[in-house]
Amino acid sequence: MVLIPVAVTLALWAFAWPAARIAPRDLPVGIAGPAAAVGQLEQGFARQEGAFDVHRYDDEAAARTAVEDRVVYGAVVVTPEGTRLLTATAASPLVAQLLTQAVTAQAPAGAEVPVTDVVPAPAGDPRGSVLGASVLPMSLAGVASGAVVTLLGLRGARAAVTLAGAAALVGIAATAVADSWLGALTGDWWTEAGAIGLTVLAIGAGAAGFAALIGQPGLGLGGLLMVLLGNPFSGVTSAPELLPEPAGLIGQWLPPGAGGSLIRSVAFFDGAGSAASVLTLSLWAVLGLAAVLVGARVRRPGPAATESHRTAEPAPAGQLLAG
């Protein structure tokens, strides 16, 4: 009676709170053009205190490169011909829409601001829905692989090989669906499969590692971190900088958020901006597998071993004399 309402309340908090507080928080944006021309524009961004992290660039080419390298989500370019906006819907359709509204609001009345989508979202997934929906299945697949390894009693190298093999197969199968069938991913096929596989391995190794160290309750801890927190805090459907603090930061420390960012980078940006995500996922995978291998050395005696031990105990001296 008590645990179910508590669990539901926790789930609502984890999923509904970030969604209800979507707003820019130090969102990286660029401005390019002569200093005198962009001064007013920069002041307009600064008036929204804490909302934008403004980067200055000398010209449109530099600003465009920053967008393509995932340094900024978009850039406003001021030229003698007027102001135009560079966006990247592949980075986040929601952010592109938000920037368009913000820049248009600062433009003189009746003036139009041309928008150039530097890195457009794929035609098969223009709203980023497929990528956003993929985080939960990856999280469930990783936790499930960790649970299977634990419940089947696999230890040591057998457990590590099983986790790696399952992650590799999930990466191949998921890429076949998302890239080959739906057209939602447009990068190098095998790189995408590797990114998805690494994400699932990090989640599975994390769950199995917790279980190896603290027993089956570790599976519950892994599910809590990866599914209940990692999924809504990932920011894949919006952007980490749009989530309330510290949800966006925590989400990038967990494999679902880091994996979503990595998949977006390799699918649309040729891997730009993926170093932090690769490092996070690799740490989870290595530490999780290390815990699985270490846990294999700490074998708790099972019921049969305990009973055998009791049987082997010598009888008290009184009983022996009586015999």
mmCIF file of C-alpha atoms in Angstrom, residues 66-254:
data_model
loop_
_atom_site.group_PDB
_atom_site.id
_atom_site.type_symbol
_atom_site.label_atom_id
_atom_site.label_comp_id
_atom_site.label_asym_id
_atom_site.label_seq_id
_atom_site.Cartn_x
_atom_site.Cartn_y
_atom_site.Cartn_z
ATOM 1 C CA ALA A 66 30.975 26.115 -34.713
ATOM 2 C CA VAL A 67 27.459 24.847 -35.419
ATOM 3 C CA GLU A 68 28.797 21.896 -37.422
ATOM 4 C CA ASP A 69 31.244 21.029 -34.624
ATOM 5 C CA ARG A 70 28.468 21.142 -31.974
ATOM 6 C CA VAL A 71 30.145 24.012 -30.134
ATOM 7 C CA VAL A 72 26.903 26.019 -30.375
ATOM 8 C CA TYR A 73 23.334 25.056 -31.230
ATOM 9 C CA GLY A 74 22.913 27.975 -33.604
ATOM 10 C CA ALA A 75 24.312 31.363 -34.547
ATOM 11 C CA VAL A 76 22.997 34.776 -35.500
ATOM 12 C CA VAL A 77 24.930 36.399 -38.351
ATOM 13 C CA VAL A 78 24.750 40.165 -38.910
ATOM 14 C CA THR A 79 25.760 41.411 -42.362
ATOM 15 C CA PRO A 80 25.160 44.631 -44.342
ATOM 16 C CA GLU A 81 22.322 42.808 -46.083
ATOM 17 C CA GLY A 82 20.605 42.049 -42.797
ATOM 18 C CA THR A 83 20.418 39.457 -40.038
ATOM 19 C CA ARG A 84 20.056 35.737 -40.574
ATOM 20 C CA LEU A 85 20.024 32.723 -38.307
ATOM 21 C CA LEU A 86 21.989 29.492 -38.597
ATOM 22 C CA THR A 87 20.425 26.485 -36.857
ATOM 23 C CA ALA A 88 20.953 22.718 -36.640
ATOM 24 C CA THR A 89 17.706 20.821 -36.255
ATOM 25 C CA ALA A 90 19.767 17.616 -36.127
ATOM 26 C CA ALA A 91 21.185 18.831 -32.800
ATOM 27 C CA SER A 92 17.714 19.563 -31.408
ATOM 28 C CA PRO A 93 14.561 20.553 -33.284
ATOM 29 C CA LEU A 94 13.227 22.128 -30.099
ATOM 30 C CA VAL A 95 16.291 24.337 -29.666
ATOM 31 C CA ALA A 96 16.157 25.381 -33.330
ATOM 32 C CA GLN A 97 12.557 26.441 -32.861
ATOM 33 C CA LEU A 98 13.377 28.275 -29.634
ATOM 34 C CA LEU A 99 16.251 30.191 -31.246
ATOM 35 C CA THR A 100 14.092 31.149 -34.220
ATOM 36 C CA GLN A 101 11.467 32.590 -31.894
ATOM 37 C CA ALA A 102 14.037 34.418 -29.760
ATOM 38 C CA VAL A 103 15.843 36.027 -32.712
ATOM 39 C CA THR A 104 12.612 36.934 -34.489
ATOM 40 C CA ALA A 105 11.353 38.649 -31.337
ATOM 41 C CA GLN A 106 14.450 40.876 -31.297
ATOM 42 C CA ALA A 107 14.146 41.844 -34.974
ATOM 43 C CA PRO A 108 12.540 45.163 -35.942
ATOM 44 C CA ALA A 109 8.810 45.051 -36.479
ATOM 45 C CA GLY A 110 7.958 43.560 -39.851
ATOM 46 C CA ALA A 111 11.509 42.416 -40.553
ATOM 47 C CA GLU A 112 12.023 38.806 -41.585
ATOM 48 C CA VAL A 113 14.983 36.772 -40.342
ATOM 49 C CA PRO A 114 16.050 34.140 -42.905
ATOM 50 C CA VAL A 115 16.870 30.800 -41.291
ATOM 51 C CA THR A 116 19.482 28.396 -42.691
ATOM 52 C CA ASP A 117 19.448 24.852 -41.350
ATOM 53 C CA VAL A 118 23.160 24.037 -41.397
ATOM 54 C CA VAL A 119 22.746 20.439 -40.197
ATOM 55 C CA PRO A 120 19.137 19.453 -40.885
ATOM 56 C CA ALA A 121 17.379 16.573 -39.207
ATOM 57 C CA PRO A 122 16.941 13.549 -41.479
ATOM 58 C CA ALA A 123 13.837 13.347 -43.626
ATOM 59 C CA GLY A 124 12.964 10.065 -41.938
ATOM 60 C CA ASP A 125 12.853 11.724 -38.513
ATOM 61 C CA PRO A 126 12.396 15.499 -38.898
ATOM 62 C CA ARG A 127 11.285 15.997 -35.275
ATOM 63 C CA GLY A 128 13.882 13.731 -33.698
ATOM 64 C CA SER A 129 11.158 11.434 -32.384
ATOM 65 C CA VAL A 130 12.913 8.170 -33.240
ATOM 66 C CA LEU A 131 16.140 9.132 -31.517
ATOM 67 C CA GLY A 132 14.225 10.378 -28.482
ATOM 68 C CA ALA A 133 12.204 7.180 -28.277
ATOM 69 C CA SER A 134 15.301 4.982 -28.556
ATOM 70 C CA VAL A 135 16.709 5.850 -25.127
ATOM 71 C CA LEU A 136 14.187 3.810 -23.127
ATOM 72 C CA PRO A 137 14.579 0.595 -25.197
ATOM 73 C CA MET A 138 18.370 0.867 -24.935
ATOM 74 C CA SER A 139 18.112 1.345 -21.177
ATOM 75 C CA LEU A 140 15.787 -1.641 -20.829
ATOM 76 C CA ALA A 141 18.025 -3.788 -23.038
ATOM 77 C CA GLY A 142 21.081 -2.952 -20.954
ATOM 78 C CA VAL A 143 19.391 -3.579 -17.609
ATOM 79 C CA ALA A 144 17.875 -6.803 -18.973
ATOM 80 C CA SER A 145 21.287 -8.098 -20.073
ATOM 81 C CA GLY A 146 22.705 -7.333 -16.641
ATOM 82 C CA ALA A 147 19.763 -9.090 -14.978
ATOM 83 C CA VAL A 148 20.092 -12.200 -17.178
ATOM 84 C CA VAL A 149 23.804 -12.498 -16.431
ATOM 85 C CA THR A 150 23.135 -12.144 -12.712
ATOM 86 C CA LEU A 151 20.133 -14.454 -12.447
ATOM 87 C CA LEU A 152 21.787 -17.172 -14.548
ATOM 88 C CA GLY A 153 24.755 -17.063 -12.187
ATOM 89 C CA LEU A 154 27.298 -16.251 -14.893
ATOM 90 C CA ARG A 155 30.586 -15.059 -13.473
ATOM 91 C CA GLY A 156 33.935 -13.731 -14.560
ATOM 92 C CA ALA A 157 34.878 -13.938 -18.222
ATOM 93 C CA ARG A 158 31.634 -15.725 -19.159
ATOM 94 C CA ALA A 159 29.593 -12.835 -17.771
ATOM 95 C CA ALA A 160 31.773 -10.216 -19.483
ATOM 96 C CA VAL A 161 31.587 -11.989 -22.869
ATOM 97 C CA THR A 162 27.813 -12.370 -22.540
ATOM 98 C CA LEU A 163 27.341 -8.676 -21.763
ATOM 99 C CA ALA A 164 29.586 -7.615 -24.662
ATOM 100 C CA GLY A 165 27.951 -10.014 -27.102
ATOM 101 C CA ALA A 166 24.437 -8.939 -26.172
ATOM 102 C CA ALA A 167 25.399 -5.264 -26.521
ATOM 103 C CA ALA A 168 26.946 -5.868 -29.953
ATOM 104 C CA LEU A 169 23.849 -7.674 -31.199
ATOM 105 C CA VAL A 170 21.562 -4.935 -29.859
ATOM 106 C CA GLY A 171 23.714 -2.340 -31.646
ATOM 107 C CA ILE A 172 23.417 -4.156 -34.957
ATOM 108 C CA ALA A 173 19.677 -4.808 -34.615
ATOM 109 C CA ALA A 174 18.857 -1.258 -33.484
ATOM 110 C CA THR A 175 20.895 0.309 -36.290
ATOM 111 C CA ALA A 176 19.165 -1.911 -38.829
ATOM 112 C CA VAL A 177 15.822 -0.551 -37.621
ATOM 113 C CA ALA A 178 16.726 3.109 -37.056
ATOM 114 C CA ASP A 179 19.055 3.589 -40.028
ATOM 115 C CA SER A 180 18.305 1.003 -42.713
ATOM 116 C CA TRP A 181 14.534 0.844 -42.219
ATOM 117 C CA LEU A 182 13.332 4.143 -40.709
ATOM 118 C CA GLY A 183 16.073 6.415 -42.077
ATOM 119 C CA ALA A 184 16.253 8.226 -38.731
ATOM 120 C CA LEU A 185 20.063 7.952 -38.564
ATOM 121 C CA THR A 186 22.220 9.060 -41.485
ATOM 122 C CA GLY A 187 25.819 8.535 -40.382
ATOM 123 C CA ASP A 188 28.235 5.687 -40.922
ATOM 124 C CA TRP A 189 26.289 2.475 -40.310
ATOM 125 C CA TRP A 190 28.898 0.595 -38.303
ATOM 126 C CA THR A 191 29.855 3.643 -36.261
ATOM 127 C CA GLU A 192 26.219 4.051 -35.264
ATOM 128 C CA ALA A 193 26.028 0.362 -34.347
ATOM 129 C CA GLY A 194 29.173 0.764 -32.258
ATOM 130 C CA ALA A 195 27.734 3.791 -30.443
ATOM 131 C CA ILE A 196 24.505 1.976 -29.624
ATOM 132 C CA GLY A 197 26.409 -1.152 -28.595
ATOM 133 C CA LEU A 198 28.711 0.840 -26.296
ATOM 134 C CA THR A 199 25.686 2.488 -24.695
ATOM 135 C CA VAL A 200 23.980 -0.841 -24.017
ATOM 136 C CA LEU A 201 27.244 -2.339 -22.735
ATOM 137 C CA ALA A 202 27.742 0.564 -20.314
ATOM 138 C CA ILE A 203 24.199 0.140 -18.979
ATOM 139 C CA GLY A 204 24.388 -3.657 -18.771
ATOM 140 C CA ALA A 205 27.850 -3.709 -17.222
ATOM 141 C CA GLY A 206 26.765 -1.089 -14.706
ATOM 142 C CA ALA A 207 23.721 -3.105 -13.619
ATOM 143 C CA ALA A 208 25.652 -6.404 -13.497
ATOM 144 C CA GLY A 209 28.514 -4.708 -11.661
ATOM 145 C CA PHE A 210 26.209 -3.399 -8.943
ATOM 146 C CA ALA A 211 24.722 -6.881 -8.581
ATOM 147 C CA ALA A 212 28.174 -8.472 -8.383
ATOM 148 C CA LEU A 213 29.190 -6.127 -5.572
ATOM 149 C CA ILE A 214 26.028 -5.940 -3.449
ATOM 150 C CA GLY A 215 23.912 -8.856 -4.653
ATOM 151 C CA GLN A 216 20.582 -8.887 -6.444
ATOM 152 C CA PRO A 217 19.484 -5.542 -4.914
ATOM 153 C CA GLY A 218 22.140 -4.097 -7.220
ATOM 154 C CA LEU A 219 19.837 -4.838 -10.140
ATOM 155 C CA GLY A 220 17.239 -2.564 -8.557
ATOM 156 C CA LEU A 221 19.853 0.151 -8.126
ATOM 157 C CA GLY A 222 20.907 -0.258 -11.756
ATOM 158 C CA GLY A 223 17.309 -0.022 -12.945
ATOM 159 C CA LEU A 224 16.746 3.073 -10.823
ATOM 160 C CA LEU A 225 19.785 4.873 -12.233
ATOM 161 C CA MET A 226 19.469 3.793 -15.857
ATOM 162 C CA VAL A 227 15.709 3.775 -16.422
ATOM 163 C CA LEU A 228 14.062 5.939 -13.806
ATOM 164 C CA LEU A 229 16.707 8.693 -13.819
ATOM 165 C CA GLY A 230 18.828 8.126 -16.907
ATOM 166 C CA ASN A 231 15.930 8.129 -19.362
ATOM 167 C CA PRO A 232 14.115 11.378 -18.392
ATOM 168 C CA PHE A 233 17.371 13.162 -17.498
ATOM 169 C CA SER A 234 19.039 12.281 -20.825
ATOM 170 C CA GLY A 235 17.789 15.405 -22.628
ATOM 171 C CA VAL A 236 17.640 13.519 -25.928
ATOM 172 C CA THR A 237 14.125 14.736 -26.746
ATOM 173 C CA SER A 238 15.095 18.368 -26.083
ATOM 174 C CA ALA A 239 18.667 19.205 -24.992
ATOM 175 C CA PRO A 240 20.564 18.847 -21.717
ATOM 176 C CA GLU A 241 20.772 22.664 -21.485
ATOM 177 C CA LEU A 242 16.968 22.887 -21.504
ATOM 178 C CA LEU A 243 16.492 20.681 -18.436
ATOM 179 C CA PRO A 244 16.350 22.077 -14.899
ATOM 180 C CA GLU A 245 19.548 21.904 -12.894
ATOM 181 C CA PRO A 246 21.057 19.524 -12.010
ATOM 182 C CA ALA A 247 18.996 17.086 -14.119
ATOM 183 C CA GLY A 248 20.786 17.928 -17.366
ATOM 184 C CA LEU A 249 24.230 17.485 -15.819
ATOM 185 C CA ILE A 250 23.323 14.239 -14.048
ATOM 186 C CA GLY A 251 21.821 12.902 -17.249
ATOM 187 C CA GLN A 252 25.099 13.320 -19.130
ATOM 188 C CA TRP A 253 26.948 11.436 -16.390
ATOM 189 C CA LEU A 254 24.660 8.433 -16.839
#
